Amino acid sequence: MKLLSVILPAYNEEKMIEKARDTLGRILSEQDIPYEIVFVDDGSKDQTWSEIEKAAEKDNHVAGVHFSRNFGKESAMMAGLASAGGDCCVVMDCDLQHPPETVVEMYRLWEQGYEVVEGVKHSRGKESLAHRASAGMFYKIISKAVGIDMSRASDFKLLDRKAVDALLEMPERNAFFRALSAWIGYKTTSVEFDVREREEGVSKWSTKSLIRYAITNIVSFSSAPMQLVTGAGVFMFLLAVVLGIQTLVHYFTGNAVEGFTTVILLLLLIGSILMISLGIIGYYISKIYEEVKGRPRYLISRKIDSQVKEQRNR
Ligand code: UDP
Ligand code: MG
C-alpha cells in the first residue's frame, strides 16, 4: 500500500492540533488510506509543541518537527516535505480551512496517475474588498512570471514523491511554494474546494505581513519590477527628446531664459524616478545577498518521526 503524508504547518495553533489529527485520522482510516500526519511547529509561542507531543504519544501516525523560532509558513512546508516519508504528500493548513475530505479526492486522483494535484479555491471565503483587489493584482504578476494562471491557487496540494524531491532539490532560500509547485510541471490536475471559516484561533496575517509576503514572492519569481525601471528610463528618454527639441528651438529663436518651471518639474520627476529605481534594484541585490549567504531555510530544534514511517523504512 502507498503511504500518504499529510503536512500541516502550525503556528500558535494549540487548539487545532488535536482537532486536525482526529478529523484527518477519522476520514483517512475510513477510506483505508495508509497515512502519517506531519505537524510542523513553526516556533509557536503557545502550547502547540506539547500538543503535538501528546498527539504523537497516543497516535502512531503522528510526526512532528519543531523549529528553533518562527521561520514562516513557506519554510514550515518545506521542512514538512523534507521529513515526510510518504509516496505522496499533501500540504494543507492546520486550521482545517482546507477541507480534509478533499484530501481523499486528491489521493484518488494520484492513484490514477496524476503527480501533482492542485487545490483550487472555488470561493475565497470572507475577505474585504481591498484585500481581494490587492490579492488579484499580486496573482496577476505571479501568473505572468510562472506562465500559469494562479489567480485561484492555494498552498493546498498533493505532490508525488518525484515532485517533492524536485522541490527539495531547489537551492533557493526564498522559495515560493505555490508558484514553484506549478513551475516544476509534472502531470497535473486540480480539484476545487471551498475555503472554510477558521474554527479556532486567529489568522496569522496582518496587512503588513501580507504586503511583505507579496513583495518578497514577486521578487523571488519575477524580474518585472526591474523591467519597470527600464520602462521608466525609455519614457524619460522620449520626454527628453521632445523637450530637447523645444529647448533648442527656443535657443535659436532667441528666447531661451523661459522654462524655469519645466526645469524644476523635470528635476523633481527624474530625482524621484531615480530613487525608486535604485530602491527596486537594491531590493533585488539584498535578496541576492540573502541567497549568497546560503543560510539554512529553517533550524529544527526537536523532531518526532511517525511510527508508520519507521515501520516502512525497516
Ligand atoms: N502558519 C505558519 N507559520 C506562520 C504563519 C502561519 O506555519 O508564520 C500556518 C498556520 O498555522 C496555518 C497556515 O499557516 O496552518 C495558514 O495560516 P493562517 O490560517 O493564519 O492564514 P489564512 O488562512 O488566514 O490565510
Ligand atoms: Mg487559515
Short mmCIF file of C-alpha atoms and ligand atoms in Angstrom, two decimals:
data_model
loop_
_atom_site.label_atom_id
_atom_site.label_comp_id
_atom_site.label_asym_id
_atom_site.label_seq_id
_atom_site.Cartn_x
_atom_site.Cartn_y
_atom_site.Cartn_z
CA MET A 1 0.00 0.00 0.00
CA LYS A 2 1.08 3.54 -0.72
CA LEU A 3 1.72 5.88 2.18
CA LEU A 4 0.26 9.36 2.23
CA SER A 5 1.96 12.08 4.28
CA VAL A 6 -0.23 15.00 5.30
CA ILE A 7 1.85 18.05 6.18
CA LEU A 8 0.38 20.67 8.47
CA PRO A 9 2.35 23.84 9.20
CA ALA A 10 1.23 25.17 12.56
CA TYR A 11 1.98 28.49 14.21
CA ASN A 12 0.20 29.11 17.51
CA GLU A 13 -2.44 26.51 16.75
CA GLU A 14 -2.66 24.72 20.13
CA LYS A 15 -6.42 24.33 19.82
CA MET A 16 -6.29 22.92 16.32
CA ILE A 17 -3.69 20.12 16.68
CA GLU A 18 -5.95 17.56 18.30
CA LYS A 19 -8.89 18.55 16.14
CA ALA A 20 -6.86 18.22 12.94
CA ARG A 21 -5.38 14.87 14.00
CA ASP A 22 -8.78 13.50 14.95
CA THR A 23 -10.61 14.71 11.83
CA LEU A 24 -7.92 13.66 9.37
CA GLY A 25 -7.36 10.32 11.12
CA ARG A 26 -11.04 9.50 11.03
CA ILE A 27 -11.52 10.39 7.38
CA LEU A 28 -8.38 8.67 6.13
CA SER A 29 -8.83 5.44 8.08
CA GLU A 30 -12.46 5.22 6.96
CA GLN A 31 -11.14 5.26 3.41
CA ASP A 32 -8.39 2.70 4.18
CA ILE A 33 -5.66 5.11 3.15
CA PRO A 34 -2.33 4.45 4.92
CA TYR A 35 -1.19 7.82 6.24
CA GLU A 36 1.06 9.79 8.52
CA ILE A 37 0.39 13.30 9.78
CA VAL A 38 3.41 15.59 9.95
CA PHE A 39 2.89 18.65 12.14
CA VAL A 40 5.47 21.37 11.69
CA ASP A 41 5.52 23.70 14.67
CA ASP A 42 6.81 26.96 13.23
CA GLY A 43 8.28 28.24 16.51
CA SER A 44 4.93 28.70 18.22
CA LYS A 45 4.71 30.69 21.43
CA ASP A 46 1.80 28.72 22.86
CA GLN A 47 1.35 25.04 23.71
CA THR A 48 1.41 23.83 20.09
CA TRP A 49 4.52 21.67 20.52
CA SER A 50 3.36 19.92 23.67
CA GLU A 51 0.02 19.30 21.92
CA ILE A 52 1.94 17.68 19.07
CA GLU A 53 3.95 15.55 21.51
CA LYS A 54 0.75 14.46 23.19
CA ALA A 55 -0.80 13.57 19.85
CA ALA A 56 2.28 11.58 18.83
CA GLU A 57 2.18 9.63 22.08
CA LYS A 58 -1.32 8.36 21.61
CA ASP A 59 -1.34 8.06 17.79
CA ASN A 60 1.46 6.31 15.90
CA HIS A 61 0.51 8.12 12.69
CA VAL A 62 1.69 11.46 14.04
CA ALA A 63 5.09 13.00 13.38
CA GLY A 64 6.34 16.40 14.49
CA VAL A 65 9.01 18.93 13.63
CA HIS A 66 9.74 21.85 15.94
CA PHE A 67 11.57 24.95 14.69
CA SER A 68 14.01 26.92 16.82
CA ARG A 69 11.97 30.06 16.06
CA ASN A 70 9.28 31.30 13.67
CA PHE A 71 10.59 30.89 10.12
CA GLY A 72 7.31 31.38 8.25
CA LYS A 73 4.87 29.08 6.54
CA GLU A 74 6.97 28.59 3.40
CA SER A 75 9.85 27.19 5.47
CA ALA A 76 7.46 25.10 7.54
CA MET A 77 6.02 23.47 4.42
CA MET A 78 9.50 22.72 3.10
CA ALA A 79 10.54 21.17 6.43
CA GLY A 80 7.41 19.04 6.39
CA LEU A 81 8.13 17.80 2.88
CA ALA A 82 11.73 17.06 3.85
CA SER A 83 10.78 14.90 6.80
CA ALA A 84 7.77 13.19 5.22
CA GLY A 85 8.22 9.57 4.25
CA GLY A 86 5.16 9.12 2.07
CA ASP A 87 4.88 8.13 -1.59
CA CYS A 88 2.83 11.27 -1.93
CA CYS A 89 2.45 14.34 0.27
CA VAL A 90 -0.46 16.66 0.85
CA VAL A 91 0.20 20.12 2.27
CA MET A 92 -2.72 21.78 3.99
CA ASP A 93 -3.48 24.40 6.64
CA CYS A 94 -3.65 23.24 10.21
CA ASP A 95 -6.76 25.33 10.90
CA LEU A 96 -8.85 23.00 8.68
CA GLN A 97 -9.81 25.84 6.35
CA HIS A 98 -8.78 23.40 3.66
CA PRO A 99 -11.46 20.67 3.82
CA PRO A 100 -9.97 17.29 4.88
CA GLU A 101 -12.45 15.45 2.65
CA THR A 102 -10.67 16.92 -0.38
CA VAL A 103 -7.50 15.07 0.66
CA VAL A 104 -9.25 11.79 -0.16
CA GLU A 105 -10.28 13.15 -3.54
CA MET A 106 -6.66 14.19 -4.20
CA TYR A 107 -5.33 10.79 -3.17
CA ARG A 108 -7.70 9.02 -5.55
CA LEU A 109 -6.54 11.23 -8.42
CA TRP A 110 -2.94 10.44 -7.50
CA GLU A 111 -3.77 6.71 -7.64
CA GLN A 112 -4.99 7.31 -11.18
CA GLY A 113 -1.53 8.54 -12.08
CA TYR A 114 -1.55 12.29 -11.52
CA GLU A 115 1.67 13.56 -9.98
CA VAL A 116 0.56 16.99 -8.83
CA VAL A 117 -2.99 17.72 -7.69
CA GLU A 118 -3.62 21.41 -7.11
CA GLY A 119 -6.26 22.55 -4.69
CA VAL A 120 -8.10 25.39 -6.43
CA LYS A 121 -10.21 27.84 -4.48
CA HIS A 122 -13.80 27.72 -5.63
CA SER A 123 -14.64 30.59 -3.35
CA ARG A 124 -12.14 32.65 -1.38
CA GLY A 125 -14.13 32.80 1.85
CA LYS A 126 -14.80 36.06 3.66
CA GLU A 127 -12.46 38.85 2.58
CA SER A 128 -12.56 42.62 2.37
CA LEU A 129 -12.73 44.38 -0.99
CA ALA A 130 -9.26 45.90 -0.61
CA HIS A 131 -7.81 42.50 0.25
CA ARG A 132 -9.45 40.91 -2.77
CA ALA A 133 -8.20 43.68 -5.09
CA SER A 134 -4.59 43.51 -3.92
CA ALA A 135 -4.62 39.72 -3.97
CA GLY A 136 -5.88 39.97 -7.56
CA MET A 137 -3.00 42.21 -8.58
CA PHE A 138 -0.45 40.01 -6.82
CA TYR A 139 -1.65 36.89 -8.62
CA LYS A 140 -1.64 38.68 -11.97
CA ILE A 141 2.08 39.42 -11.62
CA ILE A 142 2.90 35.94 -10.32
CA SER A 143 0.81 34.25 -13.04
CA LYS A 144 2.72 36.19 -15.65
CA ALA A 145 6.06 35.15 -14.15
CA VAL A 146 5.18 31.47 -13.89
CA GLY A 147 3.20 31.37 -17.11
CA ILE A 148 0.26 29.63 -15.46
CA ASP A 149 -2.97 31.15 -14.18
CA MET A 150 -2.54 31.30 -10.42
CA SER A 151 -5.49 33.50 -9.51
CA ARG A 152 -7.22 30.73 -7.60
CA ALA A 153 -4.11 28.88 -6.47
CA SER A 154 -3.57 27.85 -2.88
CA ASP A 155 -0.98 26.04 -0.78
CA PHE A 156 -3.35 23.09 -0.56
CA LYS A 157 -1.97 20.44 -2.88
CA LEU A 158 -0.84 16.87 -3.33
CA LEU A 159 2.63 16.14 -4.64
CA ASP A 160 4.03 12.83 -5.81
CA ARG A 161 7.39 11.71 -4.35
CA LYS A 162 9.08 12.74 -7.61
CA ALA A 163 7.67 16.26 -7.37
CA VAL A 164 8.58 16.51 -3.67
CA ASP A 165 12.17 15.52 -4.38
CA ALA A 166 12.33 18.04 -7.23
CA LEU A 167 11.12 20.80 -4.91
CA LEU A 168 13.54 19.83 -2.16
CA GLU A 169 16.43 19.98 -4.58
CA MET A 170 15.78 23.64 -5.41
CA PRO A 171 18.64 25.56 -3.85
CA GLU A 172 16.84 28.87 -3.35
CA ARG A 173 16.16 30.10 0.19
CA ASN A 174 13.30 32.32 -0.88
CA ALA A 175 11.12 29.52 -2.13
CA PHE A 176 7.55 30.48 -3.01
CA PHE A 177 5.87 27.09 -2.68
CA ARG A 178 2.67 27.91 -4.53
CA ALA A 179 4.44 29.06 -7.67
CA LEU A 180 7.32 26.57 -7.52
CA SER A 181 4.95 23.63 -7.47
CA ALA A 182 3.40 24.96 -10.68
CA TRP A 183 6.80 25.70 -12.17
CA ILE A 184 8.13 22.12 -11.76
CA GLY A 185 5.43 20.81 -14.10
CA TYR A 186 4.62 17.05 -13.97
CA LYS A 187 1.27 15.52 -14.77
CA THR A 188 -1.05 17.96 -13.08
CA THR A 189 -4.73 18.17 -12.37
CA SER A 190 -6.80 20.18 -9.95
CA VAL A 191 -9.71 19.83 -7.55
CA GLU A 192 -11.93 22.66 -6.42
CA PHE A 193 -12.63 23.38 -2.78
CA ASP A 194 -14.39 26.00 -0.71
CA VAL A 195 -12.30 27.86 1.85
CA ARG A 196 -13.92 27.27 5.24
CA GLU A 197 -14.19 29.54 8.20
CA ARG A 198 -11.46 29.13 10.80
CA GLU A 199 -12.78 27.14 13.77
CA GLU A 200 -10.37 28.24 16.50
CA GLY A 201 -7.63 30.82 16.91
CA VAL A 202 -6.93 33.77 14.63
CA SER A 203 -5.37 34.33 11.21
CA LYS A 204 -1.61 34.95 11.38
CA TRP A 205 -1.70 37.51 8.59
CA SER A 206 -1.74 41.24 9.09
CA THR A 207 -1.93 43.73 6.23
CA LYS A 208 1.74 44.50 6.73
CA SER A 209 2.83 40.86 6.61
CA LEU A 210 0.69 40.28 3.52
CA ILE A 211 2.35 43.18 1.72
CA ARG A 212 5.79 41.89 2.69
CA TYR A 213 4.79 38.41 1.54
CA ALA A 214 3.62 39.75 -1.82
CA ILE A 215 6.76 41.79 -2.46
CA THR A 216 9.16 39.01 -1.42
CA ASN A 217 7.44 36.48 -3.63
CA ILE A 218 7.16 38.77 -6.64
CA VAL A 219 10.87 39.49 -6.39
CA SER A 220 11.71 35.81 -5.92
CA PHE A 221 9.81 34.83 -9.03
CA SER A 222 9.81 37.75 -11.43
CA SER A 223 12.14 40.42 -12.71
CA ALA A 224 9.20 42.55 -13.89
CA PRO A 225 9.91 45.39 -11.40
CA MET A 226 13.39 45.74 -12.90
CA GLN A 227 11.89 45.96 -16.36
CA LEU A 228 9.68 48.68 -14.97
CA VAL A 229 12.87 50.64 -14.32
CA THR A 230 13.88 50.18 -17.94
CA GLY A 231 10.39 51.26 -19.00
CA ALA A 232 10.63 54.42 -16.94
CA GLY A 233 14.02 55.13 -18.50
CA VAL A 234 12.66 54.80 -22.03
CA PHE A 235 9.72 57.04 -21.16
CA MET A 236 12.03 59.71 -19.75
CA PHE A 237 14.23 59.48 -22.84
CA LEU A 238 11.29 60.16 -25.16
CA LEU A 239 10.31 63.09 -22.99
CA ALA A 240 13.92 64.31 -23.13
CA VAL A 241 13.91 64.25 -26.94
CA VAL A 242 10.72 66.33 -27.13
CA LEU A 243 11.86 68.84 -24.52
CA GLY A 244 15.35 68.94 -26.02
CA ILE A 245 13.98 69.92 -29.41
CA GLN A 246 11.75 72.55 -27.80
CA THR A 247 14.68 73.96 -25.84
CA LEU A 248 16.85 74.17 -28.96
CA VAL A 249 14.08 75.92 -30.88
CA HIS A 250 13.75 78.44 -28.05
CA TYR A 251 17.51 78.95 -28.06
CA PHE A 252 17.80 79.63 -31.74
CA THR A 253 14.78 81.91 -31.84
CA GLY A 254 16.38 83.96 -29.07
CA ASN A 255 14.00 83.47 -26.09
CA ALA A 256 15.87 80.89 -24.07
CA VAL A 257 15.50 82.24 -20.49
CA GLU A 258 11.96 80.96 -20.01
CA GLY A 259 11.12 77.43 -18.91
CA PHE A 260 12.26 77.58 -15.28
CA THR A 261 9.13 75.72 -14.20
CA THR A 262 9.98 72.95 -16.63
CA VAL A 263 13.45 72.63 -15.13
CA ILE A 264 12.11 72.29 -11.59
CA LEU A 265 9.46 69.77 -12.64
CA LEU A 266 11.99 67.73 -14.57
CA LEU A 267 14.43 67.70 -11.66
CA LEU A 268 11.74 66.51 -9.25
CA LEU A 269 10.46 63.86 -11.67
CA ILE A 270 13.87 62.49 -12.59
CA GLY A 271 15.01 62.57 -8.99
CA SER A 272 12.09 60.52 -7.73
CA ILE A 273 12.22 58.03 -10.60
CA LEU A 274 15.94 57.53 -9.97
CA MET A 275 15.41 56.93 -6.29
CA ILE A 276 12.55 54.46 -6.84
CA SER A 277 14.64 52.64 -9.43
CA LEU A 278 17.60 52.41 -7.07
CA GLY A 279 15.27 51.07 -4.42
CA ILE A 280 13.95 48.34 -6.71
CA ILE A 281 17.43 47.33 -7.78
CA GLY A 282 18.61 47.50 -4.17
CA TYR A 283 15.84 45.15 -3.14
CA TYR A 284 16.93 42.58 -5.69
CA ILE A 285 20.52 42.94 -4.55
CA SER A 286 19.51 42.38 -0.93
CA LYS A 287 17.68 39.23 -2.00
CA ILE A 288 20.77 38.05 -3.90
CA TYR A 289 22.82 38.77 -0.78
CA GLU A 290 20.46 36.61 1.27
CA GLU A 291 20.73 33.77 -1.23
CA VAL A 292 24.50 34.02 -1.46
CA LYS A 293 24.89 33.75 2.30
CA GLY A 294 23.28 30.34 1.92
CA ARG A 295 21.87 30.15 5.42
CA PRO A 296 19.53 27.21 6.04
CA ARG A 297 15.83 27.79 5.42
CA TYR A 298 15.00 26.74 8.96
CA LEU A 299 16.55 25.23 12.07
CA ILE A 300 14.97 22.23 13.71
CA SER A 301 15.18 22.02 17.48
CA ARG A 302 13.15 18.86 18.04
CA LYS A 303 11.75 16.11 15.88
CA ILE A 304 9.47 13.11 16.24
CA ASP A 305 9.20 10.56 13.43
CA SER A 306 5.92 8.77 12.96
CA GLN A 307 5.97 5.07 13.70
CA VAL A 308 4.19 4.42 10.43
CA LYS A 309 7.18 5.82 8.56
CA GLU A 310 9.70 3.94 10.69
CA GLN A 311 7.92 0.63 10.18
CA ARG A 312 8.03 1.19 6.46
CA ASN A 313 11.72 2.00 6.43
CA ARG A 314 12.55 -1.19 8.29
N1 UDP B 1 1.47 29.41 9.61
C1 UDP B 1 2.79 29.01 9.86
N2 UDP B 1 3.72 29.97 10.11
C2 UDP B 1 3.44 31.31 10.12
C3 UDP B 1 2.10 31.69 9.85
C4 UDP B 1 1.15 30.72 9.60
O1 UDP B 1 3.09 27.83 9.85
O2 UDP B 1 4.34 32.11 10.35
C5 UDP B 1 0.43 28.38 9.34
C6 UDP B 1 -0.80 28.47 10.23
O3 UDP B 1 -0.62 27.78 11.43
C7 UDP B 1 -1.86 27.81 9.37
C8 UDP B 1 -1.42 28.19 7.97
O4 UDP B 1 -0.06 28.55 8.05
O5 UDP B 1 -1.86 26.40 9.49
C9 UDP B 1 -2.26 29.31 7.40
O6 UDP B 1 -2.22 30.42 8.26
P1 UDP B 1 -3.49 31.31 8.59
O7 UDP B 1 -4.67 30.44 8.85
O8 UDP B 1 -3.10 32.25 9.66
O9 UDP B 1 -3.67 32.10 7.23
P2 UDP B 1 -5.06 32.42 6.49
O10 UDP B 1 -5.83 31.13 6.44
O11 UDP B 1 -5.73 33.44 7.32
O12 UDP B 1 -4.63 32.88 5.14
MG MG B 2 -6.28 29.92 7.90
#
